[in-house]
PDB file of C-alpha atoms in Angstrom:
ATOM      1  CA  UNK D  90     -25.721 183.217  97.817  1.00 84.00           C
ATOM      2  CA  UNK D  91     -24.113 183.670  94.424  1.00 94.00           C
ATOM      3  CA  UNK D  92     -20.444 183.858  93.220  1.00 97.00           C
ATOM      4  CA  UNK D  93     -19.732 186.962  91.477  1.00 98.00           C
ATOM      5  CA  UNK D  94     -16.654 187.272  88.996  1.00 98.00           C
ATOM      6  CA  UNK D  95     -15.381 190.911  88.848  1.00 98.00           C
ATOM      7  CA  UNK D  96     -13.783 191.353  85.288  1.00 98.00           C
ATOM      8  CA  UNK D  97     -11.850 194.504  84.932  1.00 98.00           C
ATOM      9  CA  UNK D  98     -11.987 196.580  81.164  1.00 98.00           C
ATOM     10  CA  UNK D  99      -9.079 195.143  78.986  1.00 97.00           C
ATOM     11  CA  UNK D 100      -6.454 197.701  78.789  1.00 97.00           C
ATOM     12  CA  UNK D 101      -7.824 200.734  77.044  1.00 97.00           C
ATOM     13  CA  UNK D 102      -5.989 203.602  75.015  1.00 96.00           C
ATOM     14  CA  UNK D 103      -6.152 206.087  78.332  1.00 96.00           C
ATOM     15  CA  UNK D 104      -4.559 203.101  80.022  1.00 95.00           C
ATOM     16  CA  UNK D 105      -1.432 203.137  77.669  1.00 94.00           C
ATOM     17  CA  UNK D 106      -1.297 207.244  77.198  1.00 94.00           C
ATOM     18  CA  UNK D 107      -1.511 207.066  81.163  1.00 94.00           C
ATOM     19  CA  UNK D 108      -5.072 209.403  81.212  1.00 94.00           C
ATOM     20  CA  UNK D 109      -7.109 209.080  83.922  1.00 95.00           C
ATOM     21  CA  UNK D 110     -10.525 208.569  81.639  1.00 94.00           C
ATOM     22  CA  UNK D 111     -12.953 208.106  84.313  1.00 95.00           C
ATOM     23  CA  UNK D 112     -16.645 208.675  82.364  1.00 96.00           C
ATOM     24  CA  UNK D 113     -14.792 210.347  79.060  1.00 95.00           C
ATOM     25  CA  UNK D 114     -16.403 208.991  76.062  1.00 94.00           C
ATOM     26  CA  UNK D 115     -14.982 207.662  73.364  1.00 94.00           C
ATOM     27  CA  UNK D 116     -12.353 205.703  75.509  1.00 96.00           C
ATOM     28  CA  UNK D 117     -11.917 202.081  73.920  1.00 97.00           C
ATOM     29  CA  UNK D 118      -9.711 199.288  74.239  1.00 97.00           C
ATOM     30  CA  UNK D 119      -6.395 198.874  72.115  1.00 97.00           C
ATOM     31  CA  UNK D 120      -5.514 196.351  70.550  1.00 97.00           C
ATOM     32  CA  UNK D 121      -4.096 194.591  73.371  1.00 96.00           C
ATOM     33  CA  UNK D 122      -7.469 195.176  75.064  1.00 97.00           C
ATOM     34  CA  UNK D 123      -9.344 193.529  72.731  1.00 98.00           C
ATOM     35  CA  UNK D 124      -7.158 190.418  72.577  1.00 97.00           C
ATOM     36  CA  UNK D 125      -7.871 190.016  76.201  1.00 97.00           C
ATOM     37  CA  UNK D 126     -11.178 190.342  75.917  1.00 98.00           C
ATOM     38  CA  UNK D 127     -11.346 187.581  73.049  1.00 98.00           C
ATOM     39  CA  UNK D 128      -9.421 185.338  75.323  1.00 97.00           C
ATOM     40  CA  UNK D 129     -12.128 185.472  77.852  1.00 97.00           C
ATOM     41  CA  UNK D 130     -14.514 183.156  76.655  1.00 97.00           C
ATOM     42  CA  UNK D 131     -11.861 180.510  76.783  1.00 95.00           C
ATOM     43  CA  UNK D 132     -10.595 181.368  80.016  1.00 96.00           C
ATOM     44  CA  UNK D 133     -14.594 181.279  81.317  1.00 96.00           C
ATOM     45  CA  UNK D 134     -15.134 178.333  79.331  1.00 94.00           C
ATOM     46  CA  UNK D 135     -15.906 175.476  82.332  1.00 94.00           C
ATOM     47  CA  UNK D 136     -17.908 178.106  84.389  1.00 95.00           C
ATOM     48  CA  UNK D 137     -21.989 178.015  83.971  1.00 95.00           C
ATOM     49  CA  UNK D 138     -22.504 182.131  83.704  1.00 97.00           C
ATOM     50  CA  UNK D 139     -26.143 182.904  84.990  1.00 97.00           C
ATOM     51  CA  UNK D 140     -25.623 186.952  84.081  1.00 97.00           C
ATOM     52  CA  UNK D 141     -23.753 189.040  82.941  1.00 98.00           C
ATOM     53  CA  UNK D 142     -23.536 192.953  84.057  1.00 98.00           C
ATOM     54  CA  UNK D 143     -21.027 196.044  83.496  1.00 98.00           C
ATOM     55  CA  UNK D 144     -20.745 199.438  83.722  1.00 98.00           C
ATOM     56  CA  UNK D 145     -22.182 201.590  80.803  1.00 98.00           C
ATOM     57  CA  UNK D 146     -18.576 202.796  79.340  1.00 98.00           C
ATOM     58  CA  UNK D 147     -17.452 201.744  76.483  1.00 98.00           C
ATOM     59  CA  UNK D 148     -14.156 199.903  77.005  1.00 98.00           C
ATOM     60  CA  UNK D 149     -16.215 197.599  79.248  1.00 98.00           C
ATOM     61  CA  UNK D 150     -18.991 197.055  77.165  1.00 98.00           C
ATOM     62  CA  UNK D 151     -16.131 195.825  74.221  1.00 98.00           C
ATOM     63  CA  UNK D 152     -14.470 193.734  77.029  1.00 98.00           C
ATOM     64  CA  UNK D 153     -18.048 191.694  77.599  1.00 98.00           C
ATOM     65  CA  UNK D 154     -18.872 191.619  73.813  1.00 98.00           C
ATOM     66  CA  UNK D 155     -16.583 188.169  72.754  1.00 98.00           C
ATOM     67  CA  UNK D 156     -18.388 186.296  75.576  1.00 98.00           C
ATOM     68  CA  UNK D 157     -21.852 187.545  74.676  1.00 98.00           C
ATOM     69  CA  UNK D 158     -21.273 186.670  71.436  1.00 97.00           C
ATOM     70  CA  UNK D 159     -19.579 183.212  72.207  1.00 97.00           C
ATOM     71  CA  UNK D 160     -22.641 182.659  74.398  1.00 97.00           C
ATOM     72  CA  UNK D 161     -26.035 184.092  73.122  1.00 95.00           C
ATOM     73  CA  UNK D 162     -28.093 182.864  75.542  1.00 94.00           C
ATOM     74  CA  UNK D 163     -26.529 185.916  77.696  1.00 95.00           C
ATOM     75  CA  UNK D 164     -27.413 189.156  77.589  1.00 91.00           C
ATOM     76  CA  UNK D 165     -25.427 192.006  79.138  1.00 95.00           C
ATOM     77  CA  UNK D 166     -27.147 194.218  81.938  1.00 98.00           C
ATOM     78  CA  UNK D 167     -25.973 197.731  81.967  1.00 98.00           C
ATOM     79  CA  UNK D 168     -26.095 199.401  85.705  1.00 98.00           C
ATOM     80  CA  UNK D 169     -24.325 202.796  86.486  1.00 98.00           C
ATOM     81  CA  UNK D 170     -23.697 201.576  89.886  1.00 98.00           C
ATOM     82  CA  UNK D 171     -20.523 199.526  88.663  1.00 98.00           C
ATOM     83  CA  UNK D 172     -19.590 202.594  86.431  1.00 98.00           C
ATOM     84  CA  UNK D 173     -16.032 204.416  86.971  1.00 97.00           C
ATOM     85  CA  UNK D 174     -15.472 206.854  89.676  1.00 97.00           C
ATOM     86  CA  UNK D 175     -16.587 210.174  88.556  1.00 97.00           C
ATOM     87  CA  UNK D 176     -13.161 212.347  88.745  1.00 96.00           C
ATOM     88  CA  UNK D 177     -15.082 215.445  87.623  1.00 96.00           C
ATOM     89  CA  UNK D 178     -12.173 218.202  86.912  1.00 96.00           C
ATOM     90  CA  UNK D 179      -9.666 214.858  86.907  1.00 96.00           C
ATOM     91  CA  UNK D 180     -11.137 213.340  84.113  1.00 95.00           C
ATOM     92  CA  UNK D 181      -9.044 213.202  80.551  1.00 94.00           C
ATOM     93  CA  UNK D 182      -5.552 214.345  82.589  1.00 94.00           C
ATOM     94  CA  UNK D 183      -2.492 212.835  82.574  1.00 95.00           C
ATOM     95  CA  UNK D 184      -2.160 210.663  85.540  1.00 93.00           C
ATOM     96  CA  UNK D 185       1.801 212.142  85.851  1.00 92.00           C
ATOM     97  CA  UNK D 186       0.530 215.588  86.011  1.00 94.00           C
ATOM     98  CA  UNK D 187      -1.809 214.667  88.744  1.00 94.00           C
ATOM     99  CA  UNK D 188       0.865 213.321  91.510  1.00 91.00           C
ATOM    100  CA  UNK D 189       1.896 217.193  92.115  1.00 91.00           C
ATOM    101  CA  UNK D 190      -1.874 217.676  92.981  1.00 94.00           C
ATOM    102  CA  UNK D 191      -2.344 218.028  96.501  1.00 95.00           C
ATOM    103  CA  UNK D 192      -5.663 215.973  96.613  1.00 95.00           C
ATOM    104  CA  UNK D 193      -3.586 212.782  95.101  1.00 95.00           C
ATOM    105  CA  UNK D 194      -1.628 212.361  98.692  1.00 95.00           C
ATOM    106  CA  UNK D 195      -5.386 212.289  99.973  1.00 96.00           C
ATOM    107  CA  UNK D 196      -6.709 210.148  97.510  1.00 95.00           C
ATOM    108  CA  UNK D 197      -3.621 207.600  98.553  1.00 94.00           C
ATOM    109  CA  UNK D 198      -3.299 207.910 102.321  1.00 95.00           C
ATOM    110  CA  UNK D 199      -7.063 208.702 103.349  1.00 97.00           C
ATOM    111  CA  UNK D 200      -9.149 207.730 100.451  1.00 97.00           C
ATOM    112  CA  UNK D 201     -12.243 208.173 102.120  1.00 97.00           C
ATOM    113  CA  UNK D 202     -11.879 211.485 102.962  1.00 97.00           C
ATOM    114  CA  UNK D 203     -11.232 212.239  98.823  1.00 97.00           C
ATOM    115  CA  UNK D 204     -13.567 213.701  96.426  1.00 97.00           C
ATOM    116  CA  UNK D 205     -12.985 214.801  93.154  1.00 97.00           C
ATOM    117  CA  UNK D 206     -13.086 218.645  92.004  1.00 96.00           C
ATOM    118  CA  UNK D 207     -16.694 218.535  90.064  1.00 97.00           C
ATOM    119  CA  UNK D 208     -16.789 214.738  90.615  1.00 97.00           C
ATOM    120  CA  UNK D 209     -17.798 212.485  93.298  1.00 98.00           C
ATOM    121  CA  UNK D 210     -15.798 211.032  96.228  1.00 98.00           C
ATOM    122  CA  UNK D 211     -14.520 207.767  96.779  1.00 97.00           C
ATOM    123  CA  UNK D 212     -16.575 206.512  99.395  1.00 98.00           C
ATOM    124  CA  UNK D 213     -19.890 207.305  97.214  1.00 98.00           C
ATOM    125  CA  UNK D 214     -18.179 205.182  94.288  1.00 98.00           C
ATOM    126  CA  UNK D 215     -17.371 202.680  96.953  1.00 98.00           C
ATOM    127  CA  UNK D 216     -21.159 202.521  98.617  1.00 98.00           C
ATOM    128  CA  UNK D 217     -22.883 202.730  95.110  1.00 98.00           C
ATOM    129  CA  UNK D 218     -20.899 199.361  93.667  1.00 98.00           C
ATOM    130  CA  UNK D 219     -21.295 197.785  96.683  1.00 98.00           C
ATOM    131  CA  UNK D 220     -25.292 198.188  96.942  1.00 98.00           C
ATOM    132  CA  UNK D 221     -25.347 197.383  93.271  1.00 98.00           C
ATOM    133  CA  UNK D 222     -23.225 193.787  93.942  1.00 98.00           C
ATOM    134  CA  UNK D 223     -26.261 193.068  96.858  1.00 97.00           C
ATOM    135  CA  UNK D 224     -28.831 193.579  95.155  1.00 97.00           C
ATOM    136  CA  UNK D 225     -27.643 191.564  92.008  1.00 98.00           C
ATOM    137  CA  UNK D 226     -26.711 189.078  93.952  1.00 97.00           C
ATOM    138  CA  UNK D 227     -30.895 188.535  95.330  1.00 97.00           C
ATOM    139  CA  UNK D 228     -31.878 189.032  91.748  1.00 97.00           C
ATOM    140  CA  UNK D 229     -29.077 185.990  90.985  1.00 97.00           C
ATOM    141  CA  UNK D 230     -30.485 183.655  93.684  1.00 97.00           C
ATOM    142  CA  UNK D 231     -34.014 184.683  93.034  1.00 97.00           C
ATOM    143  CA  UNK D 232     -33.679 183.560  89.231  1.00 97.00           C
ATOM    144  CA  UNK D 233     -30.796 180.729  89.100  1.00 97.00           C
ATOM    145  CA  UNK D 234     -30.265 179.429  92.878  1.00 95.00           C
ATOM    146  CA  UNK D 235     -28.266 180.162  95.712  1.00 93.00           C
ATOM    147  CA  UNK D 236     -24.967 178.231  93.871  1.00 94.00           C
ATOM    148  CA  UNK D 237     -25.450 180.879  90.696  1.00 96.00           C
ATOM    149  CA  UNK D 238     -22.152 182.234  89.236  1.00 97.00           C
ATOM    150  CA  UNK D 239     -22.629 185.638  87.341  1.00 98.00           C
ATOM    151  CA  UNK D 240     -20.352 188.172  85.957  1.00 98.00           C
ATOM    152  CA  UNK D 241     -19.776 191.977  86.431  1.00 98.00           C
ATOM    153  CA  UNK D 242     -17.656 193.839  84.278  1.00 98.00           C
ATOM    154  CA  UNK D 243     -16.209 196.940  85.935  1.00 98.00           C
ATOM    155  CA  UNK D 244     -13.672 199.374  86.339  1.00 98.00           C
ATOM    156  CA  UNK D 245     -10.002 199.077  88.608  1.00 96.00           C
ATOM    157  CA  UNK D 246     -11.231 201.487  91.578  1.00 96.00           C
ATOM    158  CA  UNK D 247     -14.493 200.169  91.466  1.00 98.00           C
ATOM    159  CA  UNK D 248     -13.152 197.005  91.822  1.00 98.00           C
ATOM    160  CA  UNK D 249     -10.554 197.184  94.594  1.00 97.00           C
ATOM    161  CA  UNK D 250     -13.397 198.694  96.672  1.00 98.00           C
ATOM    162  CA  UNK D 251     -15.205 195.778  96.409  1.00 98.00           C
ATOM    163  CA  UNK D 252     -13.178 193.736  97.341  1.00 98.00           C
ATOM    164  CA  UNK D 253     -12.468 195.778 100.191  1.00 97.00           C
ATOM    165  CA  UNK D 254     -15.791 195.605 101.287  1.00 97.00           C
ATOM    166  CA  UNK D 255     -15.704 191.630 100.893  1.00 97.00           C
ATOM    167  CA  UNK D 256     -12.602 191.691 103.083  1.00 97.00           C
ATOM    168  CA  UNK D 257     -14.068 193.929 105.603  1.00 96.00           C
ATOM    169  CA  UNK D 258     -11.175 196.421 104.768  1.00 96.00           C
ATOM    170  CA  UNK D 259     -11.766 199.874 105.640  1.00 97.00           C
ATOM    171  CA  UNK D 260     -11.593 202.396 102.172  1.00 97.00           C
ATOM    172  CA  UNK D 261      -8.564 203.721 103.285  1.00 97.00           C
ATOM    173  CA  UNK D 262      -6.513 200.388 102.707  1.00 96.00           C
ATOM    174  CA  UNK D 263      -8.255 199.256  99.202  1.00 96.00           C
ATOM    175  CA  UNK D 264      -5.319 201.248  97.902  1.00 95.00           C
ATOM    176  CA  UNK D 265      -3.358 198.242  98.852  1.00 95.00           C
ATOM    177  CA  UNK D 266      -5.216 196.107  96.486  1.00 96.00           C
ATOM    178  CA  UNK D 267      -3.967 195.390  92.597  1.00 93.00           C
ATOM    179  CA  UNK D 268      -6.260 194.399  89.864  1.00 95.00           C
ATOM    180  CA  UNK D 269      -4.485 194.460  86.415  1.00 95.00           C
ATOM    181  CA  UNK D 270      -6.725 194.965  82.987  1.00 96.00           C
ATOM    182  CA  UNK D 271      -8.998 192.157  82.066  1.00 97.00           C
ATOM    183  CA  UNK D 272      -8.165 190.045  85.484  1.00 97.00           C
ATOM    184  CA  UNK D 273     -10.332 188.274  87.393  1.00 97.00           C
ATOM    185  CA  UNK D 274     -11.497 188.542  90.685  1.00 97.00           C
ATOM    186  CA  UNK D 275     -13.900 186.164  92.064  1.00 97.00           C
ATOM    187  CA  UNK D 276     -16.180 186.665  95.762  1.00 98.00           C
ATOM    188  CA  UNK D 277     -18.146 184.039  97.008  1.00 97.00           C
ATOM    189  CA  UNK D 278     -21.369 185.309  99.128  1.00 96.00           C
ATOM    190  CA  UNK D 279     -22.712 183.462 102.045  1.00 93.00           C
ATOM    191  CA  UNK D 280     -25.215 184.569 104.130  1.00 90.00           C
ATOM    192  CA  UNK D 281     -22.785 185.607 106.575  1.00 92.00           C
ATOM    193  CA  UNK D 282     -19.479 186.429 105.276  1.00 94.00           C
ATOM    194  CA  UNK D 283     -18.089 186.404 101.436  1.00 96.00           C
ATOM    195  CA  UNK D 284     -15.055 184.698 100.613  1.00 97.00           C
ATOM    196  CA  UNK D 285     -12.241 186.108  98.463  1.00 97.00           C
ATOM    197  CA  UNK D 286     -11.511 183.135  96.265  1.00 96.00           C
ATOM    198  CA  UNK D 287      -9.683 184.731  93.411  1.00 96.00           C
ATOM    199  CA  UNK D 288      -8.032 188.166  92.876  1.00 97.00           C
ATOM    200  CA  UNK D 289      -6.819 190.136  89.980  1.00 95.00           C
ATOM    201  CA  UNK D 290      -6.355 186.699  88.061  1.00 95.00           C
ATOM    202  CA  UNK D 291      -4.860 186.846  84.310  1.00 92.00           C
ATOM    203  CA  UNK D 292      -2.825 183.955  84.190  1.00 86.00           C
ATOM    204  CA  UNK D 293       0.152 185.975  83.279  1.00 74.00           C
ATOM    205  CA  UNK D 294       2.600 186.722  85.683  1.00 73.00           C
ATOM    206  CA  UNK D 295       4.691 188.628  83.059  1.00 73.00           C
ATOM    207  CA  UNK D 296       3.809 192.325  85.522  1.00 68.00           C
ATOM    208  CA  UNK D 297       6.298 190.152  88.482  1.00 72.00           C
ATOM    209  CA  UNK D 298       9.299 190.536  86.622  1.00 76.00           C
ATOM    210  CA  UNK D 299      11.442 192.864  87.868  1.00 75.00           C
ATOM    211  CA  UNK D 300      12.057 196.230  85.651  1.00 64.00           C
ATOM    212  CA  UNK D 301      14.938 198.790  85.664  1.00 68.00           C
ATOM    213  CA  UNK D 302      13.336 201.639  86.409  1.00 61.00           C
ATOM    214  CA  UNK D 303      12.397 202.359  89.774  1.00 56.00           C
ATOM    215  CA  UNK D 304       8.551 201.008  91.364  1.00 59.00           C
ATOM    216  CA  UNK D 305       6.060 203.381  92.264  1.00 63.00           C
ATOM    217  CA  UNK D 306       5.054 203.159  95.883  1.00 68.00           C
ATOM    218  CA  UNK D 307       1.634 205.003  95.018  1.00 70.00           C
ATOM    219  CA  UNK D 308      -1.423 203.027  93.759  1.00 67.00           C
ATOM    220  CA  UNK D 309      -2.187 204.203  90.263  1.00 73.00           C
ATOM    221  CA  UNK D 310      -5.591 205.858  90.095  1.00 70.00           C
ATOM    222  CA  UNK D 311      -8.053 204.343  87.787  1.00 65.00           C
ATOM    223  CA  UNK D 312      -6.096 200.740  87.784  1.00 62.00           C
ATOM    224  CA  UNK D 313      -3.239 200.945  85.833  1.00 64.00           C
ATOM    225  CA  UNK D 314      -2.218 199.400  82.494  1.00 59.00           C
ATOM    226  CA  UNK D 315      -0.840 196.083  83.649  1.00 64.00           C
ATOM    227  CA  UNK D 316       2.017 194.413  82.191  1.00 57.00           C
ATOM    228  CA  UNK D 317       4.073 196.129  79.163  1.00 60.00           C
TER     229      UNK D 317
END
């Protein structure tokens, strides 16, 4: 079966005012964003890219555009399946404001127990992406071969839950899982098992060094913004 490459958004603007955007509109990527996303064609450069899919918001969308348009035999396939988490009431407020919630010790100790005030719960995001990654990857081996590499460009929750599912990690540990903006996580599917080959890869390991003010031992919701 294929190899899938999960590309998270480049940073976005609700990344660095620390909003939880979730299906907002109108959220794009700053400028930092969008030199990560021009960066990825050369950091996908060696790899032979059968497909390429993401979510239908818009910071993803500009993330995928500099490889479309450094390869135009791709096209991008949009599929709501890989789409954000829909936080419903949570959507467009500031992550800081949202620790005192009640819900938020939920969402971090018992995640699949959590659903979102006039949104949907974490396990539906989790068992939508992961039905979309299966059937992609037949359509992948149907049309290129079992040894097919394709690309899905998704969001930070979305994300950790796959590779949760990979792992055979229940939901409530895929808070335990990091993937910065614009990293790369790779899963290799065999007919039995997939294989975690890569995860949260940016080739910058400038988020390691240490800072002075104190870590946070929650997961942020949504992703995070990365490195300063």
């Amino acid at each position: 079966m294929p190899t899938l490459l999960l590309v998270r958004h480049g940073r976005s603007t609700a990344n660095t005012a620390g909003l939880l955007a979730g299906w907002t509109p109108g959220v794009a990527l700053d400028e930092r964003g969008a030199a990560q996303a021009a960066a990825l064609p050369g950091r996908l450069a060696e790899l032979p890219i059968a497909e390429v899919v993401t979510s239908p918001l818009q910071r993803c969308q500009e993330t995928v555009q500099p490889l479309l348009d450094a390869r135009p035999e791709l096209r991008a396939h949009t599929d709501d399946r890989i789409g954000e988490c829909h936080y419903g009431d949570w959507s467009g407020r500031k992550l800081a404001e949202l620790k005192d919630e009640p819900l938020m010790e939920v969402v971090q100790a018992h995640p699949s127990a959590a659903a979102f005030p006039g949104g949907e719960s974490m396990r539906a995001m989790a068992t939508r992406a992961a039905e979309a990654v299966r059937e992609w990857n037949a359509r992948v081996e149907r049309d290129h071969g079992a040894d097919a590499v394709y690309l899905m460009c998704s969001h930070g929750d979305v994300i950790k839950s796959l590779v949760a599912d990979a792992l055979g990690l229940h939901l409530d540990l895929f808070q335990r899982i990091s993937v910065e903006p614009c990293s790369i996580t790779a899963i290799r599917y065999t007919r039995l098992r997939p294989f975690l080959v890569r995860l949260g890869d940016t080739g910058d390991f400038s988020s390691l060094v240490p800072r002075p003010e104190a870590s946070d031992p929650d997961a942020t919701v949504g992703g995070g913004a990365g490195a300063p």
